[in-house]
Amino acid sequence: MELFSPVNSKFNFAEMKMEPEGELITRNLTDMDWMFKDQRAVEKLKAEDPQIYRYYNVKIPEEKGHLQHCISVINPGKIGEEYYMTKGHFHARKETAEVYYTIQGRGKLLLQSVTDKKPEVQVLEMEKGSLSYVPPCWAHRCVNTGNEELVFAGIYPGDAGHIYGEIEEKGFARLIVEREGRPAIIDNLKYG
Ligand code: S6P
Ligand code: ZN
């Protein structure tokens, strides 16, 4: 393995961005509009195309032994009754895990098992200080249920890789929506 130099990154809360920026990936509504339940609400907002989330990847070799790490920022907001969320994915190397550390805001971490059996769904709370463990073989999506940006760090093996296609197509079996002013976990009737 080549010697890689130690590197520091810092999240600038005044400007809500990472410094140095690294690789910045932004997801606006039109990058994921089909993933929201309420397609009428999507149509109304499409022209405006709000940013849903962004993440700053520190550039690290995608090799075993390294640790990828990034800071994600999910904006507050809803499409219809469904909160802003990440697309969600599982790792190409399914046996790789991940740790999330919530730095600001409030949300839910939606986890769905990726095995041959019927998927199991679990939800973990994300709030300032939460250290959440995503074990191997669980797809993961973060949802901002608060009224400020949800900011969290993700740390995972260098060679984990990401698979989006299946979740882009099928979604998760549960959705996180606002009901009577509070987050509720409901079945995704379109799952499958
Ligand atoms: C990577 C890690 C996060 C996400 C980021 C965006 O393994 O879980 O850095 O990439 O939160 O979510 P997504 O689902 O669009 O990759
Ligand atoms: Zn991941």
Tab-separated table of C-alpha atoms and ligand atoms in Angstrom:
chain	number	residue	atom	x	y	z
A	1	MET	CA	0.000	0.000	0.000
A	2	GLU	CA	1.277	3.483	-0.833
A	3	LEU	CA	1.920	5.838	2.044
A	4	PHE	CA	-0.955	8.342	2.205
A	5	SER	CA	-0.477	11.624	4.044
A	6	PRO	CA	-2.595	12.357	7.136
A	7	VAL	CA	-5.318	14.887	6.435
A	8	ASN	CA	-7.586	17.169	8.457
A	9	SER	CA	-10.991	18.472	7.407
A	10	LYS	CA	-13.275	20.838	9.284
A	11	PHE	CA	-16.953	21.611	9.034
A	12	ASN	CA	-17.560	25.355	8.989
A	13	PHE	CA	-20.900	25.854	10.774
A	14	ALA	CA	-21.105	29.571	9.989
A	15	GLU	CA	-21.187	28.747	6.264
A	16	MET	CA	-22.486	25.171	6.633
A	17	LYS	CA	-19.786	23.677	4.462
A	18	MET	CA	-16.697	21.505	4.718
A	19	GLU	CA	-13.211	22.965	4.424
A	20	PRO	CA	-11.460	21.935	2.325
A	21	GLU	CA	-14.566	21.025	0.371
A	22	GLY	CA	-13.290	17.669	-0.964
A	23	GLU	CA	-15.735	16.084	-3.372
A	24	LEU	CA	-19.077	17.867	-3.018
A	25	ILE	CA	-22.139	15.962	-4.187
A	26	THR	CA	-25.500	17.735	-4.223
A	27	ARG	CA	-28.894	16.117	-4.626
A	28	ASN	CA	-31.735	18.347	-5.717
A	29	LEU	CA	-35.354	17.289	-6.005
A	30	THR	CA	-35.023	16.451	-9.707
A	31	ASP	CA	-32.159	14.063	-8.928
A	32	MET	CA	-34.542	11.872	-6.938
A	33	ASP	CA	-38.101	13.091	-7.605
A	34	TRP	CA	-39.501	9.612	-8.320
A	35	MET	CA	-38.446	8.444	-4.861
A	36	PHE	CA	-41.024	10.581	-3.040
A	37	LYS	CA	-44.519	9.258	-2.410
A	38	ASP	CA	-46.529	12.370	-3.272
A	39	GLN	CA	-45.994	12.964	-6.972
A	40	ARG	CA	-48.428	15.917	-7.026
A	41	ALA	CA	-46.262	17.691	-4.459
A	42	VAL	CA	-43.195	16.825	-6.554
A	43	GLU	CA	-44.747	18.407	-9.659
A	44	LYS	CA	-45.489	21.638	-7.772
A	45	LEU	CA	-41.866	21.968	-6.638
A	46	LYS	CA	-40.056	20.682	-9.701
A	47	ALA	CA	-39.493	24.090	-11.299
A	48	GLU	CA	-38.020	25.424	-8.077
A	49	ASP	CA	-35.935	22.220	-7.738
A	50	PRO	CA	-34.843	22.679	-4.097
A	51	GLN	CA	-31.664	21.117	-2.831
A	52	ILE	CA	-32.583	18.133	-0.642
A	53	TYR	CA	-29.110	17.250	0.643
A	54	ARG	CA	-25.412	17.459	-0.051
A	55	TYR	CA	-22.359	15.663	1.164
A	56	TYR	CA	-18.670	16.388	1.279
A	57	ASN	CA	-16.444	13.356	0.716
A	58	VAL	CA	-12.889	13.635	1.909
A	59	LYS	CA	-10.821	12.224	-0.934
A	60	ILE	CA	-9.409	8.926	0.304
A	61	PRO	CA	-8.238	5.976	-1.835
A	62	GLU	CA	-11.037	3.429	-2.313
A	63	GLU	CA	-8.893	0.646	-0.930
A	64	LYS	CA	-9.084	-1.865	1.878
A	65	GLY	CA	-7.371	-0.513	4.998
A	66	HIS	CA	-8.437	3.102	4.451
A	67	LEU	CA	-11.473	4.731	6.043
A	68	GLN	CA	-13.736	6.812	3.840
A	69	HIS	CA	-15.363	9.683	5.708
A	70	CYS	CA	-17.699	12.459	4.822
A	71	ILE	CA	-20.081	15.035	6.241
A	72	SER	CA	-23.673	15.036	4.992
A	73	VAL	CA	-26.141	17.900	5.327
A	74	ILE	CA	-29.852	17.208	4.807
A	75	ASN	CA	-31.872	20.410	4.546
A	76	PRO	CA	-35.098	20.720	6.533
A	77	GLY	CA	-38.254	20.322	4.492
A	78	LYS	CA	-40.922	18.000	3.157
A	79	ILE	CA	-42.305	16.859	-0.162
A	80	GLY	CA	-45.980	16.529	0.696
A	81	GLU	CA	-45.881	14.808	4.098
A	82	GLU	CA	-42.570	13.035	3.464
A	83	TYR	CA	-39.473	14.551	5.027
A	84	TYR	CA	-36.355	15.352	3.027
A	85	MET	CA	-34.083	12.308	3.011
A	86	THR	CA	-31.054	10.789	1.334
A	87	LYS	CA	-31.543	8.392	-1.564
A	88	GLY	CA	-30.188	5.535	0.523
A	89	HIS	CA	-27.930	2.719	-0.560
A	90	PHE	CA	-26.187	-0.418	0.546
A	91	HIS	CA	-22.521	-1.120	0.187
A	92	ALA	CA	-21.210	-2.978	-2.853
A	93	ARG	CA	-19.206	-5.041	-0.388
A	94	LYS	CA	-22.199	-5.994	1.690
A	95	GLU	CA	-20.036	-7.174	4.577
A	96	THR	CA	-18.851	-3.618	5.261
A	97	ALA	CA	-20.341	-1.552	8.083
A	98	GLU	CA	-20.592	2.198	8.727
A	99	VAL	CA	-20.772	4.563	11.699
A	100	TYR	CA	-22.774	7.801	11.698
A	101	TYR	CA	-22.120	10.565	14.195
A	102	THR	CA	-24.841	13.199	14.355
A	103	ILE	CA	-23.406	16.675	14.812
A	104	GLN	CA	-26.508	18.853	14.476
A	105	GLY	CA	-30.238	18.450	14.100
A	106	ARG	CA	-32.686	15.620	14.494
A	107	GLY	CA	-33.622	12.763	12.251
A	108	LYS	CA	-34.120	9.088	11.719
A	109	LEU	CA	-31.822	6.471	10.291
A	110	LEU	CA	-33.868	3.979	8.292
A	111	LEU	CA	-32.205	0.577	7.958
A	112	GLN	CA	-33.317	-2.343	5.850
A	113	SER	CA	-31.647	-5.751	5.801
A	114	VAL	CA	-30.193	-6.912	2.509
A	115	THR	CA	-30.361	-10.699	2.631
A	116	ASP	CA	-32.185	-13.463	0.763
A	117	LYS	CA	-34.973	-13.359	3.357
A	118	LYS	CA	-37.870	-10.871	3.602
A	119	PRO	CA	-36.258	-7.524	4.459
A	120	GLU	CA	-36.332	-6.421	8.070
A	121	VAL	CA	-36.658	-2.690	8.766
A	122	GLN	CA	-35.313	-0.835	11.779
A	123	VAL	CA	-35.191	2.836	12.684
A	124	LEU	CA	-32.579	4.553	14.859
A	125	GLU	CA	-32.916	8.068	16.259
A	126	MET	CA	-30.399	10.655	15.119
A	127	GLU	CA	-29.815	13.640	17.366
A	128	LYS	CA	-26.810	15.741	18.285
A	129	GLY	CA	-24.290	13.311	19.782
A	130	SER	CA	-25.826	10.066	18.468
A	131	LEU	CA	-23.330	7.482	17.360
A	132	SER	CA	-25.259	5.070	15.132
A	133	TYR	CA	-23.934	1.761	13.920
A	134	VAL	CA	-24.947	0.411	10.518
A	135	PRO	CA	-23.912	-3.267	10.622
A	136	PRO	CA	-22.944	-5.178	7.472
A	137	CYS	CA	-25.841	-6.098	5.151
A	138	TRP	CA	-28.164	-3.202	6.036
A	139	ALA	CA	-29.224	-0.597	3.470
A	140	HIS	CA	-29.318	2.864	5.046
A	141	ARG	CA	-31.128	6.146	4.480
A	142	CYS	CA	-31.145	9.268	6.676
A	143	VAL	CA	-34.242	11.431	7.091
A	144	ASN	CA	-34.335	14.969	8.480
A	145	THR	CA	-37.369	15.176	10.782
A	146	GLY	CA	-36.299	18.456	12.408
A	147	ASN	CA	-36.550	22.104	11.446
A	148	GLU	CA	-32.838	22.795	10.948
A	149	GLU	CA	-30.157	21.117	8.837
A	150	LEU	CA	-29.341	17.554	9.894
A	151	VAL	CA	-25.544	17.312	9.841
A	152	PHE	CA	-23.743	14.016	10.376
A	153	ALA	CA	-20.431	12.341	9.723
A	154	GLY	CA	-20.238	8.916	8.089
A	155	ILE	CA	-17.165	6.683	8.414
A	156	TYR	CA	-16.860	3.417	6.498
A	157	PRO	CA	-14.265	1.081	4.929
A	158	GLY	CA	-12.284	2.408	2.011
A	159	ASP	CA	-13.374	-0.337	-0.365
A	160	ALA	CA	-17.085	-0.446	0.660
A	161	GLY	CA	-18.498	0.941	-2.622
A	162	HIS	CA	-22.134	1.958	-3.068
A	163	ILE	CA	-25.146	0.425	-4.795
A	164	TYR	CA	-28.089	2.727	-5.508
A	165	GLY	CA	-30.019	1.071	-8.369
A	166	GLU	CA	-32.112	-1.336	-6.362
A	167	ILE	CA	-33.259	1.310	-3.874
A	168	GLU	CA	-33.805	3.882	-6.621
A	169	GLU	CA	-36.142	1.347	-8.193
A	170	LYS	CA	-37.833	-0.276	-5.198
A	171	GLY	CA	-37.371	2.234	-2.375
A	172	PHE	CA	-37.511	1.159	1.271
A	173	ALA	CA	-40.381	-0.836	2.763
A	174	ARG	CA	-41.182	2.049	5.159
A	175	LEU	CA	-41.456	5.805	4.755
A	176	ILE	CA	-40.942	8.554	7.326
A	177	VAL	CA	-43.693	11.157	7.121
A	178	GLU	CA	-45.142	13.919	9.250
A	179	ARG	CA	-48.528	13.104	10.817
A	180	GLU	CA	-50.178	15.446	13.326
A	181	GLY	CA	-46.979	17.468	13.554
A	182	ARG	CA	-44.806	14.457	14.435
A	183	PRO	CA	-42.694	11.936	12.530
A	184	ALA	CA	-44.503	8.691	11.772
A	185	ILE	CA	-43.210	5.506	10.197
A	186	ILE	CA	-45.645	4.137	7.638
A	187	ASP	CA	-45.640	1.258	5.144
A	188	ASN	CA	-44.537	2.091	1.644
A	189	LEU	CA	-47.467	0.762	-0.335
A	190	LYS	CA	-45.430	0.914	-3.518
A	191	TYR	CA	-42.526	-1.116	-2.119
A	192	GLY	CA	-41.550	-4.045	-4.201
B	1	S6P	C1	-21.684	6.618	2.517
B	1	S6P	C2	-22.490	7.254	3.590
B	1	S6P	C3	-22.930	8.696	3.366
B	1	S6P	C4	-23.900	8.898	2.191
B	1	S6P	C5	-24.512	10.285	2.187
B	1	S6P	C6	-25.522	10.469	1.078
B	1	S6P	O1	-21.539	5.248	2.694
B	1	S6P	O2	-23.586	6.440	3.948
B	1	S6P	O3	-21.824	9.454	3.148
B	1	S6P	O4	-23.279	8.662	0.964
B	1	S6P	O5	-25.127	10.526	3.408
B	1	S6P	O6	-26.460	9.442	1.029
B	1	S6P	P1	-26.630	8.593	-0.296
B	1	S6P	O7	-27.628	7.525	0.058
B	1	S6P	O8	-27.093	9.505	-1.383
B	1	S6P	O9	-25.272	8.023	-0.594
B	2	ZN	ZN	-23.130	3.853	3.412
